[in-house]
PDB file of C-alpha atoms and ligand atoms in Angstrom:
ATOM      1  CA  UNK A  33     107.598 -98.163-192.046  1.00 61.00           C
ATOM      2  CA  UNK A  34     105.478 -97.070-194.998  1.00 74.00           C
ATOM      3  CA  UNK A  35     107.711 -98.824-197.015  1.00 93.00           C
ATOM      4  CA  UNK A  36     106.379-102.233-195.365  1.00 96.00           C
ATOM      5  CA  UNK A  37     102.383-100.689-196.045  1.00 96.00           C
ATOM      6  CA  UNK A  38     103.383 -99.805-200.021  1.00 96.00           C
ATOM      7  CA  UNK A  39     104.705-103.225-200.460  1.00 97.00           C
ATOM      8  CA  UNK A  40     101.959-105.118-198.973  1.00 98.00           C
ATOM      9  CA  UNK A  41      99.582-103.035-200.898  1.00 98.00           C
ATOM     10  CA  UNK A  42     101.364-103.832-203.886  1.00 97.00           C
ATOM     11  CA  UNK A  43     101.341-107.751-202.977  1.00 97.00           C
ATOM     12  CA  UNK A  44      97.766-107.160-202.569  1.00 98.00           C
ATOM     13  CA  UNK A  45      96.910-105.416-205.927  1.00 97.00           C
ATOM     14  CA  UNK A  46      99.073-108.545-207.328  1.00 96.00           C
ATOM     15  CA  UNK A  47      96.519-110.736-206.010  1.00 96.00           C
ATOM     16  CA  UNK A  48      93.549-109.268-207.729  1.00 95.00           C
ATOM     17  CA  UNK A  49      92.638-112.003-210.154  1.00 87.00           C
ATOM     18  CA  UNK A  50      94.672-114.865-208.393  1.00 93.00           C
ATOM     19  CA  UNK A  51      92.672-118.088-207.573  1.00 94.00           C
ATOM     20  CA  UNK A  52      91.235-117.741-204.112  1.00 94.00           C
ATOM     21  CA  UNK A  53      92.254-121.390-203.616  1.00 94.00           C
ATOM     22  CA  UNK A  54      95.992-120.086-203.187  1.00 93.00           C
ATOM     23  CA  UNK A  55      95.651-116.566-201.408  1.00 96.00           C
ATOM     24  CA  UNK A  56      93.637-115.261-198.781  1.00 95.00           C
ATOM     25  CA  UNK A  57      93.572-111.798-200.414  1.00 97.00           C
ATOM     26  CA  UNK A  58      92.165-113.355-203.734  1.00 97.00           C
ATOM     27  CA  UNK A  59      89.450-114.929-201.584  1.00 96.00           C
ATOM     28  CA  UNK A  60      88.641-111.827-199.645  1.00 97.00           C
ATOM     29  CA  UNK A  61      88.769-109.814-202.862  1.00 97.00           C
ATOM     30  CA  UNK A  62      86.231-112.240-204.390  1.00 96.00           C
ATOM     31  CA  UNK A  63      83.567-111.492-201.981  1.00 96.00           C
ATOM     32  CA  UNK A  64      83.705-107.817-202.742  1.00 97.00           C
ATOM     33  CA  UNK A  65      83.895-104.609-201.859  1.00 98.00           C
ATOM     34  CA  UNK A  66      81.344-104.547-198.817  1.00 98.00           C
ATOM     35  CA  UNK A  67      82.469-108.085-197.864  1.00 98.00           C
ATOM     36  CA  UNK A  68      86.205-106.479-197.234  1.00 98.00           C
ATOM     37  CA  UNK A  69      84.835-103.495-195.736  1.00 98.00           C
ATOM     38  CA  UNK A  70      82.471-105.427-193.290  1.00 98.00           C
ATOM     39  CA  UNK A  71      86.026-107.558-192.369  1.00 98.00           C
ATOM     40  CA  UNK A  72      87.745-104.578-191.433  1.00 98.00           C
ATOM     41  CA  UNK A  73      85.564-103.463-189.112  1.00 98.00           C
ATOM     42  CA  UNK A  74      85.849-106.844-187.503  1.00 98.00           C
ATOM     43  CA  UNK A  75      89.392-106.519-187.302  1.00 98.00           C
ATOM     44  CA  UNK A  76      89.185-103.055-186.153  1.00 98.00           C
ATOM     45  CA  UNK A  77      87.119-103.914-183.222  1.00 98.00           C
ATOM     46  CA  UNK A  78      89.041-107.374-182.151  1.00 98.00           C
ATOM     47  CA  UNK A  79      91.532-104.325-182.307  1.00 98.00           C
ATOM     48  CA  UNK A  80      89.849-101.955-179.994  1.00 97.00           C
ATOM     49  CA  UNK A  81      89.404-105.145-177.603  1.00 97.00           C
ATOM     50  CA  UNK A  82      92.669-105.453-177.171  1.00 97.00           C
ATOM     51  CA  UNK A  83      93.290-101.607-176.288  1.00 97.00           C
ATOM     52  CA  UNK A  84      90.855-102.222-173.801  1.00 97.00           C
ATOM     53  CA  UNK A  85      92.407-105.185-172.629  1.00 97.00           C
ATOM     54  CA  UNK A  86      95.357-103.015-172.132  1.00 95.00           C
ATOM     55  CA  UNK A  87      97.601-106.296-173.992  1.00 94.00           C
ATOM     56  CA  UNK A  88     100.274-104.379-175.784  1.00 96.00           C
ATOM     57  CA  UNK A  89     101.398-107.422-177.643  1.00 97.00           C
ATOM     58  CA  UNK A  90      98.080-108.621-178.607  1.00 98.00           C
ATOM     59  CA  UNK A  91      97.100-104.861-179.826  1.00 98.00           C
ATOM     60  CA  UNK A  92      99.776-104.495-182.089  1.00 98.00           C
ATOM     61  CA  UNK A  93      99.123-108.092-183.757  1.00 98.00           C
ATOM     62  CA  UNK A  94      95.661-107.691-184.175  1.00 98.00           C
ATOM     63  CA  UNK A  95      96.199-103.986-185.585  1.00 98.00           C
ATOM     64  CA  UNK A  96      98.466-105.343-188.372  1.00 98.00           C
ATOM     65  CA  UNK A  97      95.390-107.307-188.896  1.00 98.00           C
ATOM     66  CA  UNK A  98      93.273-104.279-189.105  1.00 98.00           C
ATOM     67  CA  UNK A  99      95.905-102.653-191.645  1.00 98.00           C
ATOM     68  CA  UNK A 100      96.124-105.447-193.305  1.00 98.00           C
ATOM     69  CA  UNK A 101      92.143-105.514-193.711  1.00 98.00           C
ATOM     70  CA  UNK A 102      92.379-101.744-194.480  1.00 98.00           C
ATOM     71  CA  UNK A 103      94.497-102.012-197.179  1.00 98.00           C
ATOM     72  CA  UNK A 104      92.267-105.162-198.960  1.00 98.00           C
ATOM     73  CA  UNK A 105      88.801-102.590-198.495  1.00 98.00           C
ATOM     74  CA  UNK A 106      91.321 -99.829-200.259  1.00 98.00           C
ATOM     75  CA  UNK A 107      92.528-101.904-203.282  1.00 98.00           C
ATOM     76  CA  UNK A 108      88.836-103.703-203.411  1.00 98.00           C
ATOM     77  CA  UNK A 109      87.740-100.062-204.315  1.00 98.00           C
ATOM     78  CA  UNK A 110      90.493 -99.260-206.339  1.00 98.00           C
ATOM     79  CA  UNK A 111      91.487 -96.494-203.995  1.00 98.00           C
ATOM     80  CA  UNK A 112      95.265 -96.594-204.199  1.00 97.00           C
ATOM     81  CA  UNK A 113      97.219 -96.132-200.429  1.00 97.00           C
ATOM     82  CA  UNK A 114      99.132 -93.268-202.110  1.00 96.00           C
ATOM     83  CA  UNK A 115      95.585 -91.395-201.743  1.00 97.00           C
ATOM     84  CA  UNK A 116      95.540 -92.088-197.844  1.00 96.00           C
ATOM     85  CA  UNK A 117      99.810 -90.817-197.833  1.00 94.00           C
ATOM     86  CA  UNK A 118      98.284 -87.714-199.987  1.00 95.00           C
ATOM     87  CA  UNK A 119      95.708 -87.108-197.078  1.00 95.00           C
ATOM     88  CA  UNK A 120      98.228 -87.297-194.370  1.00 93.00           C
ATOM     89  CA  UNK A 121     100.980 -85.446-195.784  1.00 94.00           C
ATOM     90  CA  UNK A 122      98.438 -82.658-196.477  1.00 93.00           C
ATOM     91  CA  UNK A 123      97.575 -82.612-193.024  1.00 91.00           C
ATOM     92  CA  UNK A 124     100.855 -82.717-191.771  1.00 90.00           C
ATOM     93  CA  UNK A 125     101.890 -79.824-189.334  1.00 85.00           C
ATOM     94  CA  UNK A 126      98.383 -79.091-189.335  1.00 79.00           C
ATOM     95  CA  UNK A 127      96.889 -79.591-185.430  1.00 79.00           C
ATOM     96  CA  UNK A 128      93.716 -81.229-185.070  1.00 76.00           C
ATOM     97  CA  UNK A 129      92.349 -78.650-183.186  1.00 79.00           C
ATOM     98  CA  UNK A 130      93.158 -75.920-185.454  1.00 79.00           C
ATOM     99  CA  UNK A 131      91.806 -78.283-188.175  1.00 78.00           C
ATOM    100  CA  UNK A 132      88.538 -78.214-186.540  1.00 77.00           C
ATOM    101  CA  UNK A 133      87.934 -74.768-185.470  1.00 81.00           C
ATOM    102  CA  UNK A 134      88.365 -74.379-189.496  1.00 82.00           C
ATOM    103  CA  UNK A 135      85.680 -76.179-190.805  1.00 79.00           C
ATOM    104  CA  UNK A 136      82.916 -74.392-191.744  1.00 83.00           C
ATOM    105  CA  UNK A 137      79.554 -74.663-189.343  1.00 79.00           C
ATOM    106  CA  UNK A 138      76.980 -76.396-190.462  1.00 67.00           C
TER     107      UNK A 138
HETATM  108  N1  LIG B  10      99.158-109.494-193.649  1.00 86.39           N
HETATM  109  C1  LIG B  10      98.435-110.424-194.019  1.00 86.39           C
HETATM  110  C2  LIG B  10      97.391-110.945-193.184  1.00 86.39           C
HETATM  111  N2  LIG B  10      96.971-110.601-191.948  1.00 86.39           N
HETATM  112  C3  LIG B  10      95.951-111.434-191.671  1.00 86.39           C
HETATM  113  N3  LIG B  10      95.732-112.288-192.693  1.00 86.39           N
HETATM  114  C4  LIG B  10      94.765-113.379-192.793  1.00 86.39           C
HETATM  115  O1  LIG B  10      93.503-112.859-192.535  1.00 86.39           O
HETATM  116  C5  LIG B  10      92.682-113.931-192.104  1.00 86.39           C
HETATM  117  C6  LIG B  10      91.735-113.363-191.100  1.00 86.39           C
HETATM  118  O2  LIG B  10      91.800-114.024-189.912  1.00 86.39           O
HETATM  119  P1  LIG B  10      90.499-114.504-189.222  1.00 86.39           P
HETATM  120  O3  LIG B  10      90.938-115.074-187.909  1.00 86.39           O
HETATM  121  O4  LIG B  10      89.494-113.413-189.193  1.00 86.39           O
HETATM  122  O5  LIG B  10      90.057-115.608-190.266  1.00 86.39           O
HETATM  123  P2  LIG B  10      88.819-116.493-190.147  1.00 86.39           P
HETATM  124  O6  LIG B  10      88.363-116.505-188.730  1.00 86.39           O
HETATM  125  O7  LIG B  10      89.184-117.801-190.787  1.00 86.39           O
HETATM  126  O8  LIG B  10      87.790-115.697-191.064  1.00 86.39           O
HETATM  127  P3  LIG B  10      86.240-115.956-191.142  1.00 86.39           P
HETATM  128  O9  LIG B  10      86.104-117.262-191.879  1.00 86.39           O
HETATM  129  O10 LIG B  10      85.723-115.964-189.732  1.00 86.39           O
HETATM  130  O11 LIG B  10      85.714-114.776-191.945  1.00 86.39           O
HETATM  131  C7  LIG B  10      93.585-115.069-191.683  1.00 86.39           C
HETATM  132  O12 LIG B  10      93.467-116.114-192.628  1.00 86.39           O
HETATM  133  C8  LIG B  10      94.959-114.441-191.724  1.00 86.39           C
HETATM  134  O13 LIG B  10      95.979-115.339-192.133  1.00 86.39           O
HETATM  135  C9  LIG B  10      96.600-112.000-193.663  1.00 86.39           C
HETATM  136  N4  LIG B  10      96.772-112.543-194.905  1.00 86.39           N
HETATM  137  C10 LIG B  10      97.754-112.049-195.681  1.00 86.39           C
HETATM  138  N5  LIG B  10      98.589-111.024-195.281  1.00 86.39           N
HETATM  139  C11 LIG B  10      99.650-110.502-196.177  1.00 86.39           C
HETATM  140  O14 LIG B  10      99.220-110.637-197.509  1.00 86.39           O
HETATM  141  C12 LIG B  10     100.205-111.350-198.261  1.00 86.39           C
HETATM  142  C13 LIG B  10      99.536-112.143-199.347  1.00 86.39           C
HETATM  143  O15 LIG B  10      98.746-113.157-198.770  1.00 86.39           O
HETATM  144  P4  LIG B  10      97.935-114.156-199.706  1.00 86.39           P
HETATM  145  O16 LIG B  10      97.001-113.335-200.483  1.00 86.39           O
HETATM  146  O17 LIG B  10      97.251-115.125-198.798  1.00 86.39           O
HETATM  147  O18 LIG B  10      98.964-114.819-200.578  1.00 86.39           O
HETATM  148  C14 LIG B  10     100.935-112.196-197.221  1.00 86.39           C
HETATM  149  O19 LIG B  10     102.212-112.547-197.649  1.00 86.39           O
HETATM  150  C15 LIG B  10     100.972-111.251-196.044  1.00 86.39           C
HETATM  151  O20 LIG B  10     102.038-110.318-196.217  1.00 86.39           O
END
């Protein structure tokens, strides 16, 4: 499964520099970082619609959108996804709860 996100980061990465006449990722990369983040939260929210909507097939399409979105903000930042793994892995085995009873008060 993360196979499938490493490689499409990868394709994406490829694309920096490509003409946006050819690839959608070259023209979303063009526009810049806030331009990529603002799209992700559009696909994020067409995403939350859908889990709303309670439209299983429709939420998983439009949250490949949102990942795919995700991954052009990362890469438009130079953040690579192996950062985000790091994160997770780090947290693995690690409740959520217990996670936040740790932080310190402020
Ligand atoms: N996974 C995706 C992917 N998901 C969504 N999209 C595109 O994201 C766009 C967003 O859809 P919208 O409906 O929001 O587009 P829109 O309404 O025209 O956008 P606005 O003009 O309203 O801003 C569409 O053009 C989709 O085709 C994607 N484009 C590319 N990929 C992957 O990226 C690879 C490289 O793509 P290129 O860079 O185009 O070669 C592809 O092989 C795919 O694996």
């Amino acid at each position: 499964m993360s196979d499938t996100l490493s490689r499409l980061y990868a394709t994406i990465e490829s694309r920096k520099g490509a003409s946006p006449d050819s690839s959608w990722t070259a023209k979303l990369l063009s526009k810049g970082p806030e331009k990529c983040a603002e799209k992700f939260g559009e696909e994020a929210v067409e995403a939350i619609i859908e889990a709303v909507r309670n439209d299983p097939e429709k939420l998983a399409s439009e949250c490949a959108d949102a990942l795919y979105h995700m991954l052009v903000m990362l890469a438009a930042r130079d953040v690579p996804l192996s950062a985000v793994m790091d994160v997770l892995e780090a947290r693995e085995g690690t409740s959520g709860i217990a996670e936040k009873a740790a932080r310190p008060k402020g």
